[in-house]
XYZ file of N, CA and C in Angstrom:
669
model
N 6.930 2.244 -10.911
C 7.580 3.797 -10.113
C 6.934 4.426 -8.554
N 7.437 4.078 -8.185
C 6.485 4.304 -6.301
C 6.666 5.955 -6.322
N 5.405 6.971 -7.321
C 5.354 8.074 -7.962
C 3.854 8.328 -7.691
N 3.693 8.960 -6.158
C 1.986 8.548 -5.535
C 1.415 9.575 -7.257
N 0.612 9.012 -7.326
C -0.792 9.748 -8.406
C 0.097 8.889 -10.409
N 0.958 8.460 -10.044
C 1.633 8.034 -11.073
C 0.986 6.455 -11.031
N 0.671 6.159 -11.922
C -0.267 4.226 -11.676
C 0.795 4.047 -12.296
N 0.880 2.631 -13.088
C 1.238 1.409 -14.229
C 1.097 1.910 -15.073
N -1.013 2.053 -15.240
C -1.054 2.498 -16.731
C -0.363 3.448 -17.366
N -0.172 4.848 -16.786
C 0.182 6.038 -16.581
C 1.893 5.864 -17.132
N 2.866 4.772 -16.035
C 3.706 4.843 -15.985
C 3.956 4.101 -17.793
N 3.506 2.653 -17.915
C 3.505 1.819 -19.408
C 3.884 3.314 -20.591
N 2.326 4.200 -20.133
C 2.028 5.234 -21.663
C 3.599 5.865 -21.809
N 3.627 6.476 -20.746
C 5.347 7.004 -20.306
C 6.008 6.761 -21.436
N 6.668 5.167 -21.024
C 7.416 4.452 -21.818
C 7.311 4.509 -23.176
N 5.545 4.274 -23.522
C 5.475 3.930 -25.355
C 6.201 5.087 -25.393
N 5.859 5.738 -25.148
C 5.901 7.325 -25.984
C 7.562 7.768 -25.968
N 8.004 7.789 -25.014
C 8.626 8.017 -24.707
C 10.158 7.368 -25.470
N 10.472 5.817 -25.255
C 11.053 5.342 -26.000
C 12.626 4.724 -25.142
N 13.143 4.255 -25.289
C 14.701 3.757 -24.241
C 15.406 5.478 -24.425
N 15.261 5.093 -22.945
C 15.872 6.162 -21.800
C 17.086 6.654 -22.554
N 18.191 5.771 -23.226
C 19.120 6.625 -23.746
C 19.208 6.853 -25.094
N 17.839 7.271 -25.180
C 17.924 8.562 -26.625
C 18.441 10.052 -26.118
N 17.816 10.156 -24.591
C 17.923 11.171 -24.092
C 18.991 11.142 -23.341
N 19.732 12.593 -23.553
C 21.150 12.991 -22.504
C 20.769 13.433 -21.495
N 20.117 14.872 -21.368
C 19.268 14.891 -20.020
C 18.017 15.277 -19.997
N 17.466 15.591 -18.928
C 15.831 16.663 -18.733
C 15.267 16.895 -19.825
N 15.848 17.725 -20.212
C 15.436 19.495 -21.075
C 15.350 18.300 -22.632
N 16.332 17.293 -22.575
C 15.890 16.739 -24.086
C 14.502 16.376 -24.197
N 14.321 15.632 -23.406
C 12.499 15.123 -22.849
C 11.548 16.278 -23.188
N 11.575 17.673 -22.182
C 10.689 18.491 -22.494
C 10.497 19.272 -23.721
N 11.802 19.743 -24.063
C 11.693 19.713 -25.855
C 10.855 19.220 -26.554
N 11.181 17.087 -26.683
C 10.854 16.535 -27.959
C 9.281 16.887 -27.296
N 8.876 16.968 -26.008
C 7.568 16.965 -26.017
C 6.713 18.562 -25.942
N 7.864 19.653 -26.086
C 7.396 21.046 -25.901
C 6.833 21.359 -25.366
N 7.349 21.153 -23.740
C 6.714 21.333 -22.620
C 7.021 23.082 -22.409
N 7.352 24.061 -23.060
C 8.061 25.462 -22.567
C 6.870 26.888 -23.544
N 7.295 27.975 -23.015
C 6.593 28.894 -24.235
C 6.862 28.874 -25.571
N 6.815 28.994 -26.457
C 6.518 29.897 -27.696
C 7.840 31.361 -27.236
N 8.655 31.824 -28.057
C 8.639 32.688 -28.062
C 9.438 33.907 -29.531
N 8.571 34.894 -28.989
C 8.856 36.028 -30.191
C 10.013 36.935 -30.109
N 10.890 37.170 -30.813
C 12.179 38.304 -31.139
C 12.054 38.802 -32.059
N 12.729 40.168 -32.046
C 11.844 41.371 -33.046
C 12.283 42.487 -32.401
N 13.826 42.637 -33.230
C 14.058 43.973 -32.569
C 14.681 44.149 -31.289
N 13.552 45.369 -31.354
C 13.444 45.914 -29.191
C 12.542 44.168 -28.607
N 12.102 43.879 -29.569
C 10.799 43.096 -28.816
C 11.302 41.986 -28.330
N 10.869 41.104 -26.848
C 11.627 39.801 -27.117
C 10.006 39.326 -25.851
N 9.325 38.328 -26.671
C 8.341 37.505 -25.717
C 8.704 36.028 -25.145
N 8.821 36.111 -24.058
C 9.492 34.496 -24.312
C 8.029 33.979 -23.209
N 6.887 34.223 -22.903
C 6.046 34.043 -22.502
C 4.594 33.436 -23.691
N 4.595 32.931 -24.777
C 3.660 32.710 -25.610
C 3.325 31.178 -24.741
N 2.583 31.033 -26.071
C 1.177 30.232 -25.607
C 2.824 28.998 -26.043
N 2.077 27.418 -25.700
C 3.409 25.997 -26.019
C 3.594 25.707 -27.446
N 4.687 25.504 -27.069
C 5.981 25.248 -28.677
C 4.641 24.903 -29.412
N 4.914 24.739 -30.530
C 3.813 24.081 -32.233
C 4.754 22.918 -31.894
N 5.844 22.784 -32.104
C 6.233 21.866 -32.628
C 6.888 20.990 -31.857
N 6.105 19.895 -31.752
C 6.708 18.181 -30.648
C 5.558 17.558 -31.567
N 5.900 16.483 -30.262
C 5.565 15.295 -30.640
C 4.163 15.166 -29.642
N 3.243 15.220 -30.283
C 1.955 15.417 -29.816
C 1.398 14.269 -28.238
N 1.648 13.263 -29.098
C 1.814 12.322 -27.673
C 1.985 12.050 -26.943
N 3.309 12.432 -26.987
C 4.725 12.768 -25.299
C 3.912 13.511 -24.527
N 3.295 15.492 -25.482
C 2.957 16.155 -24.418
C 1.673 15.998 -23.936
N 0.324 15.368 -24.949
C -0.932 14.878 -23.851
C -0.153 13.435 -22.395
N 0.342 12.877 -22.694
C 1.050 11.744 -21.782
C 1.388 12.603 -20.578
N 2.745 13.524 -20.726
C 2.944 14.301 -19.623
C 1.928 15.178 -18.843
N 1.323 15.488 -20.061
C -0.113 16.458 -18.682
C -1.332 15.629 -18.469
N -1.235 14.379 -19.226
C -1.732 13.598 -18.331
C -1.544 13.447 -16.869
N -0.091 12.651 -16.997
C 0.662 12.826 -15.968
C 0.329 14.242 -14.640
N 0.759 15.033 -15.115
C 0.731 16.646 -14.583
C -0.396 16.853 -13.640
N -1.811 16.396 -14.943
C -3.776 16.535 -14.611
C -3.616 15.622 -12.581
N -3.111 14.344 -12.970
C -3.534 13.930 -11.848
C -2.488 13.932 -10.337
N -0.972 14.566 -11.153
C -0.172 15.281 -9.963
C -1.018 15.902 -8.936
N -1.742 16.857 -10.220
C -2.043 18.428 -9.240
C -3.588 17.521 -8.296
N -4.001 16.585 -8.896
C -5.497 16.110 -8.180
C -5.211 15.382 -7.258
N -4.706 14.272 -7.398
C -3.590 13.019 -6.372
C -2.155 13.683 -5.598
N -1.754 14.244 -5.597
C -0.183 14.492 -5.437
C -0.558 16.047 -4.308
N -0.243 15.441 -2.958
C -0.262 15.800 -2.256
C 0.477 17.532 -2.895
N 1.875 17.320 -2.602
C 3.162 18.159 -2.555
C 2.518 18.936 -3.938
N 1.335 18.362 -4.721
C 1.600 19.407 -6.091
C 0.666 20.184 -5.843
N 0.170 19.447 -5.315
C -1.103 20.113 -5.161
C -1.292 21.386 -4.470
N -0.376 21.262 -3.472
C 0.071 22.128 -2.721
C 0.658 24.002 -3.363
N 1.768 23.152 -4.475
C 2.339 23.660 -4.927
C 1.204 24.308 -6.301
N 0.329 23.989 -6.982
C -0.390 24.335 -7.153
C -1.461 24.995 -6.879
N -1.696 25.065 -6.092
C -3.139 26.181 -5.265
C -1.541 27.235 -4.647
N -0.287 27.300 -4.532
C -0.245 28.623 -4.305
C 0.464 28.567 -5.201
N 0.371 28.266 -6.343
C 0.822 29.241 -8.091
C -0.409 30.328 -8.103
N -1.188 29.273 -7.743
C -2.845 30.099 -8.784
C -3.263 31.174 -7.498
N -2.347 31.289 -6.024
C -2.997 32.594 -5.553
C -1.877 33.368 -5.929
N -0.934 33.573 -6.296
C 0.187 34.157 -6.903
C -0.805 34.933 -8.598
N -1.785 33.807 -9.078
C -2.204 34.594 -10.232
C -1.201 33.378 -11.745
N -1.198 32.505 -11.052
C -0.370 32.400 -12.787
C -1.749 31.345 -13.471
N -0.970 31.745 -14.707
C -2.340 31.098 -15.213
C -2.771 29.668 -15.289
N -3.541 28.809 -15.364
C -3.980 27.181 -15.221
C -3.121 26.407 -15.590
N -2.755 27.017 -17.515
C -2.121 26.634 -17.735
C -0.598 25.876 -18.199
N -0.237 27.281 -17.403
C 1.083 27.055 -16.806
C 0.853 26.212 -15.772
N 0.332 26.173 -14.920
C 0.698 25.423 -13.982
C 0.842 24.166 -14.263
N -0.093 23.464 -15.297
C -0.142 22.392 -15.697
C 1.904 22.080 -16.361
N 1.716 23.509 -16.911
C 3.709 22.745 -17.474
C 4.049 22.853 -16.978
N 4.261 23.808 -15.366
C 5.104 23.957 -14.571
C 5.401 21.863 -13.925
N 4.203 21.853 -12.911
C 3.454 20.249 -13.104
C 4.447 19.416 -13.671
N 4.199 19.608 -15.030
C 4.985 18.176 -16.056
C 6.716 18.040 -16.161
N 7.159 19.903 -15.738
C 8.477 19.714 -16.533
C 9.129 19.166 -14.948
N 8.061 19.378 -14.221
C 8.939 18.987 -12.734
C 8.863 17.820 -12.374
N 7.942 17.005 -13.253
C 7.690 15.103 -13.493
C 8.593 15.340 -14.162
N 9.224 15.542 -15.319
C 9.751 14.966 -16.226
C 11.140 15.028 -15.323
N 11.559 16.225 -14.808
C 12.884 15.549 -13.895
C 13.236 14.838 -12.838
N 12.000 14.518 -12.730
C 12.277 13.258 -11.454
C 12.376 12.098 -11.444
N 11.277 11.719 -13.045
C 11.097 10.218 -13.699
C 12.615 10.297 -14.485
N 13.413 11.202 -15.479
C 14.554 11.220 -15.921
C 15.803 10.309 -14.320
N 15.584 11.271 -13.763
C 16.706 10.778 -12.539
C 16.373 9.416 -12.003
N 14.792 8.909 -12.070
C 15.019 7.544 -11.755
C 14.913 6.633 -12.769
N 14.999 6.883 -14.046
C 14.827 5.847 -15.133
C 16.595 6.578 -15.237
N 16.677 6.828 -15.853
C 18.037 6.895 -15.858
C 19.453 6.840 -15.306
N 19.108 6.890 -13.851
C 19.832 7.067 -12.574
C 19.556 5.341 -12.095
N 18.686 4.748 -12.707
C 18.628 2.673 -12.464
C 18.381 3.021 -10.621
N 17.455 4.006 -10.222
C 17.661 3.963 -8.301
C 15.963 4.616 -8.828
N 16.201 4.255 -6.958
C 14.560 4.503 -6.202
C 15.183 6.183 -6.161
N 13.733 7.016 -6.156
C 14.616 8.384 -6.495
C 13.452 9.093 -4.922
N 14.153 9.449 -3.998
C 13.628 9.844 -3.058
C 12.585 11.526 -3.161
N 11.595 11.467 -3.280
C 11.308 13.247 -3.593
C 10.396 13.445 -2.763
N 10.302 15.191 -2.383
C 8.966 15.398 -1.359
C 7.662 15.354 -1.646
N 7.055 14.992 -2.754
C 5.903 14.752 -2.929
C 5.702 12.923 -2.619
N 6.341 12.121 -2.304
C 6.190 11.312 -1.543
C 6.637 11.219 -0.116
N 5.709 11.409 0.708
C 5.169 11.542 2.063
C 5.651 10.388 2.738
N 4.875 9.171 1.635
C 4.797 8.056 2.560
C 5.680 7.063 1.516
N 6.672 6.122 1.917
C 7.485 5.210 1.351
C 6.654 4.287 0.561
N 6.611 4.041 -1.252
C 5.643 2.921 -1.569
C 6.677 1.876 -1.905
N 6.710 0.831 -2.370
C 7.436 0.135 -2.845
C 6.873 -0.323 -4.370
N 8.659 -0.949 -4.957
C 7.869 -0.825 -6.131
C 7.380 -2.102 -6.633
N 7.554 -3.373 -5.735
C 7.488 -4.730 -6.460
C 6.150 -4.799 -5.686
N 5.631 -4.617 -4.682
C 4.551 -4.570 -4.050
C 3.331 -3.689 -4.904
N 3.857 -2.696 -5.013
C 2.883 -1.946 -6.522
C 2.308 -2.981 -7.511
N 3.168 -3.494 -8.165
C 2.790 -4.373 -9.746
C 2.427 -5.368 -9.382
N 2.555 -5.989 -8.287
C 1.850 -7.032 -8.034
C 0.555 -6.357 -7.457
N 0.094 -5.450 -6.685
C -0.968 -4.951 -6.525
C -1.769 -4.667 -7.873
N -0.982 -4.694 -9.042
C -1.876 -4.297 -9.468
C -2.063 -5.372 -10.791
N -1.553 -6.155 -10.226
C -1.711 -7.894 -11.567
C -2.668 -8.130 -10.625
N -2.803 -8.365 -9.021
C -3.369 -8.612 -8.480
C -5.517 -8.553 -8.793
N -5.473 -7.427 -8.553
C -6.352 -6.440 -9.317
C -6.624 -6.593 -10.524
N -5.986 -6.439 -11.494
C -6.568 -7.126 -13.195
C -6.612 -8.363 -13.748
N -6.589 -9.017 -12.760
C -6.393 -11.033 -12.229
C -5.262 -11.622 -13.647
N -4.530 -11.047 -13.591
C -3.030 -11.161 -14.811
C -2.643 -12.520 -14.211
N -2.175 -13.680 -15.486
C -2.190 -15.014 -14.898
C -0.744 -15.465 -14.472
N -0.746 -15.943 -13.784
C 1.088 -16.251 -12.849
C 1.919 -16.194 -13.918
N 1.721 -16.540 -14.844
C 3.165 -17.069 -15.414
C 3.500 -15.541 -15.621
N 2.204 -14.409 -15.878
C 2.963 -13.360 -16.771
C 3.026 -12.202 -15.352
N 2.782 -12.788 -14.156
C 2.959 -11.482 -12.771
C 4.646 -12.293 -12.802
N 4.774 -13.584 -12.938
C 6.424 -13.961 -12.139
C 7.042 -13.266 -13.373
N 6.874 -13.241 -14.712
C 8.039 -12.148 -16.387
C 8.238 -11.372 -15.177
N 6.443 -10.188 -15.300
C 7.153 -8.923 -14.670
C 7.959 -8.423 -13.871
N 7.497 -9.660 -12.596
C 8.036 -9.274 -10.796
C 9.280 -9.394 -11.259
N 9.743 -10.432 -12.223
C 11.096 -10.987 -12.069
C 11.915 -9.425 -12.819
N 11.402 -8.949 -13.788
C 12.155 -8.237 -14.841
C 12.039 -6.528 -13.646
N 11.302 -6.439 -13.072
C 11.460 -5.119 -11.911
C 12.428 -5.405 -11.118
N 12.756 -6.911 -10.206
C 13.171 -7.262 -9.274
C 14.686 -6.718 -9.846
N 14.871 -7.088 -11.162
C 16.313 -6.877 -11.318
C 16.979 -6.201 -11.911
N 15.265 -4.574 -11.830
C 15.774 -3.097 -12.229
C 16.127 -2.611 -10.986
N 15.757 -3.558 -9.180
C 16.170 -2.627 -8.296
C 17.916 -2.322 -7.650
N 18.204 -1.301 -7.360
C 19.483 -1.510 -6.792
C 19.235 -2.054 -5.742
N 20.320 -2.307 -5.379
C 20.973 -3.629 -4.323
C 20.760 -3.065 -3.358
N 21.492 -1.253 -2.457
C 20.839 -0.959 -1.819
C 19.856 -1.005 -1.321
N 18.343 -1.269 -2.593
C 17.204 -1.147 -2.204
C 16.544 -2.593 -1.874
N 17.482 -3.694 -1.999
C 16.504 -5.082 -1.807
C 15.904 -5.426 -0.751
N 16.676 -4.607 0.214
C 15.608 -5.302 1.424
C 14.933 -4.380 2.031
N 14.666 -3.188 1.678
C 13.410 -2.765 2.404
C 12.092 -3.049 1.039
N 12.300 -3.237 -0.163
C 11.716 -3.852 -1.365
C 11.226 -5.420 -0.762
N 11.724 -6.039 -0.254
C 11.644 -7.534 0.456
C 10.659 -7.282 1.041
N 10.401 -6.692 2.312
C 10.077 -6.249 3.544
C 8.325 -6.519 3.242
N 7.441 -5.676 2.297
C 5.968 -6.493 1.959
C 6.176 -7.515 1.677
N 7.196 -7.871 0.330
C 6.677 -9.890 -0.173
C 6.429 -10.140 0.589
N 7.876 -10.276 2.063
C 7.548 -11.528 2.606
C 6.440 -11.482 3.770
N 6.011 -10.582 3.597
C 4.996 -9.921 4.745
C 3.484 -10.908 3.657
N 3.463 -10.908 2.239
C 2.156 -11.194 1.706
C 2.559 -12.712 1.256
N 3.840 -13.176 1.414
C 4.102 -14.474 1.018
C 3.508 -15.344 2.401
N 4.317 -14.793 3.600
C 3.748 -15.522 5.028
C 1.942 -15.552 4.637
N 1.361 -14.352 4.245
C -0.378 -14.752 4.226
C -0.373 -16.030 3.087
N 0.007 -15.258 1.519
C -0.659 -16.562 1.296
C 0.077 -17.819 1.208
N 0.861 -18.516 1.825
C 1.240 -19.729 2.346
C 0.753 -19.973 3.423
N -0.240 -19.053 4.429
C -1.081 -20.100 5.442
C -2.586 -20.752 4.812
N -2.561 -19.704 3.099
C -3.909 -20.207 2.500
C -4.007 -21.197 1.888
N -5.008 -21.466 1.931
C -5.355 -23.274 1.501
C -6.331 -22.826 -0.129
N -6.122 -22.007 -0.195
C -7.011 -21.480 -2.102
C -5.958 -21.733 -2.728
N -6.267 -21.692 -3.699
C -5.459 -21.561 -5.324
C -4.684 -20.526 -5.651
N -5.934 -19.261 -5.549
C -5.228 -18.353 -6.151
C -3.681 -18.341 -4.854
N -3.667 -17.802 -3.710
C -3.076 -17.464 -2.962
C -1.637 -18.004 -2.815
N -1.779 -19.588 -2.915
C -1.662 -20.780 -3.050
C -0.019 -20.234 -4.290
N -0.793 -19.893 -5.208
C 0.176 -19.163 -6.632
C 0.674 -18.363 -6.768
N 1.093 -17.382 -5.842
C 1.186 -15.912 -5.801
C 2.055 -16.073 -4.269
N 2.137 -17.077 -3.127
C 3.367 -17.860 -2.854
C 4.412 -18.447 -3.620
N 3.873 -18.675 -4.660
C 5.131 -19.848 -5.381
C 6.022 -18.275 -6.022
N 5.067 -17.532 -6.374
C 5.624 -16.355 -7.047
C 6.368 -15.978 -6.284
N 6.217 -14.807 -5.068
C 6.918 -14.542 -4.188
C 7.854 -15.058 -3.496
N 8.111 -16.495 -4.013
C 9.700 -17.250 -3.308
C 10.260 -16.756 -4.519
N 9.872 -17.130 -5.842
C 11.224 -16.966 -6.920
C 11.402 -15.338 -7.623
N 10.810 -14.441 -6.801
C 11.365 -13.023 -6.510
C 11.903 -13.074 -5.743
N 11.853 -13.290 -4.603
C 12.312 -13.088 -3.397
C 14.344 -14.495 -3.064
N 13.648 -15.295 -3.793
C 15.604 -15.827 -4.012
C 16.046 -14.734 -5.214
N 15.501 -14.068 -5.557
C 16.694 -13.186 -6.593
C 17.390 -12.057 -5.241
N 16.754 -12.095 -4.653
C 17.123 -11.023 -3.470
C 18.441 -11.872 -2.515
N 18.424 -13.332 -2.485
C 18.825 -13.968 -1.623
C 18.321 -14.411 -0.399
N 17.241 -14.496 -0.332
C 16.218 -14.972 0.380
C 15.473 -16.156 0.470
N 15.770 -16.969 1.098
C 15.269 -18.521 0.858
C 14.333 -19.179 2.006
N 14.884 -18.412 3.305
C 14.262 -19.146 3.908
C 12.582 -19.430 4.314
N 12.070 -18.411 3.665
C 10.976 -19.053 3.394
C 10.028 -20.164 2.485
N 11.253 -20.499 1.826
C 10.886 -21.783 0.795
C 10.818 -22.958 1.693
N 12.511 -22.814 2.924
C 12.602 -23.806 3.922
C 11.025 -23.990 4.569
N 10.650 -23.520 5.128
C 9.756 -23.100 6.324
C 8.392 -23.479 5.370
N 8.359 -23.282 4.079
C 7.821 -23.907 3.041
C 7.381 -25.176 3.251
N 8.662 -26.131 2.745
C 8.488 -27.458 2.497
C 8.185 -28.136 4.122
N 8.989 -27.153 5.328
C 8.626 -27.793 6.553
C 7.294 -27.972 6.876
N 6.373 -27.415 6.184
C 5.175 -27.558 6.457
C 4.894 -28.965 6.037
N 5.051 -29.829 5.210
C 5.039 -31.354 4.853
C 4.222 -30.985 3.761
N 3.585 -32.787 3.420
C 3.356 -33.704 2.379
C 1.674 -32.472 1.313
N 1.408 -32.267 2.518
C 0.336 -31.144 2.054
C 0.175 -29.743 1.793
N 1.186 -29.357 1.772
C 1.573 -28.364 1.306
C 2.561 -28.471 0.254
N 2.536 -29.499 0.286
C 4.364 -29.525 -1.456
C 2.930 -29.677 -2.056
N 2.015 -31.103 -1.957
C 1.311 -31.280 -3.030
C 0.479 -29.771 -3.364
N -0.158 -29.166 -3.005
C -0.552 -28.184 -3.080
C 0.443 -27.192 -4.190
N 1.351 -26.733 -3.768
C 1.767 -26.563 -4.399
C 2.113 -26.810 -5.791
N 2.520 -28.201 -5.970
C 2.083 -29.020 -7.239
C 0.969 -28.464 -8.466
N -0.169 -28.647 -7.267
C -1.623 -29.029 -7.761
C -1.739 -27.064 -8.632
N -0.579 -26.231 -8.423
C -0.669 -24.989 -8.895
C 0.102 -24.501 -9.704
N 1.393 -25.363 -9.523
C 2.689 -25.180 -10.472
C 1.742 -24.528 -11.754
């Protein structure tokens, strides 16, 4: 999820708590299950729609969305600005968190249910799903076979019209790794070649083979 302030860990937690997106007809079904709305009191002439958050909810799902809201307010310029504006207008801090969480729900629902990359004002700079996933795995020293599995699965979810853009940072990393003689980068090069091949990009593999027997033997040692 190329969404500033929502990292792989947060996205994984949300996915685990939400379950299959097919279980939700629309974004309000998610906010309803998480209880991301105020309780309402009605009695004859009284109608108070601004009570505390709904008591009946999936507590773990609500907690996951609230953590995302906290991260967005702290680390995302778009939501940080909205939060500051609401605060100036006297909106309660708890209400601000709930508003941000609801906006995040709508955005994530469109991204996941629509199987597309969703362009949002909060994302001022272009981020790339596969590049972000690779960076996460490298930072956590994930075994190459697990990286390949996750990268291949993620690559299959990217819409076709985004393939060219997603491939650009991977090609650059593949070129850098290909020029390295160390085992780690060579293993990453093998992974990137396999992922890029899914997008019909095979020229880099030909270039790698053209380097000669030394490169081939190095690849064999890392396979």
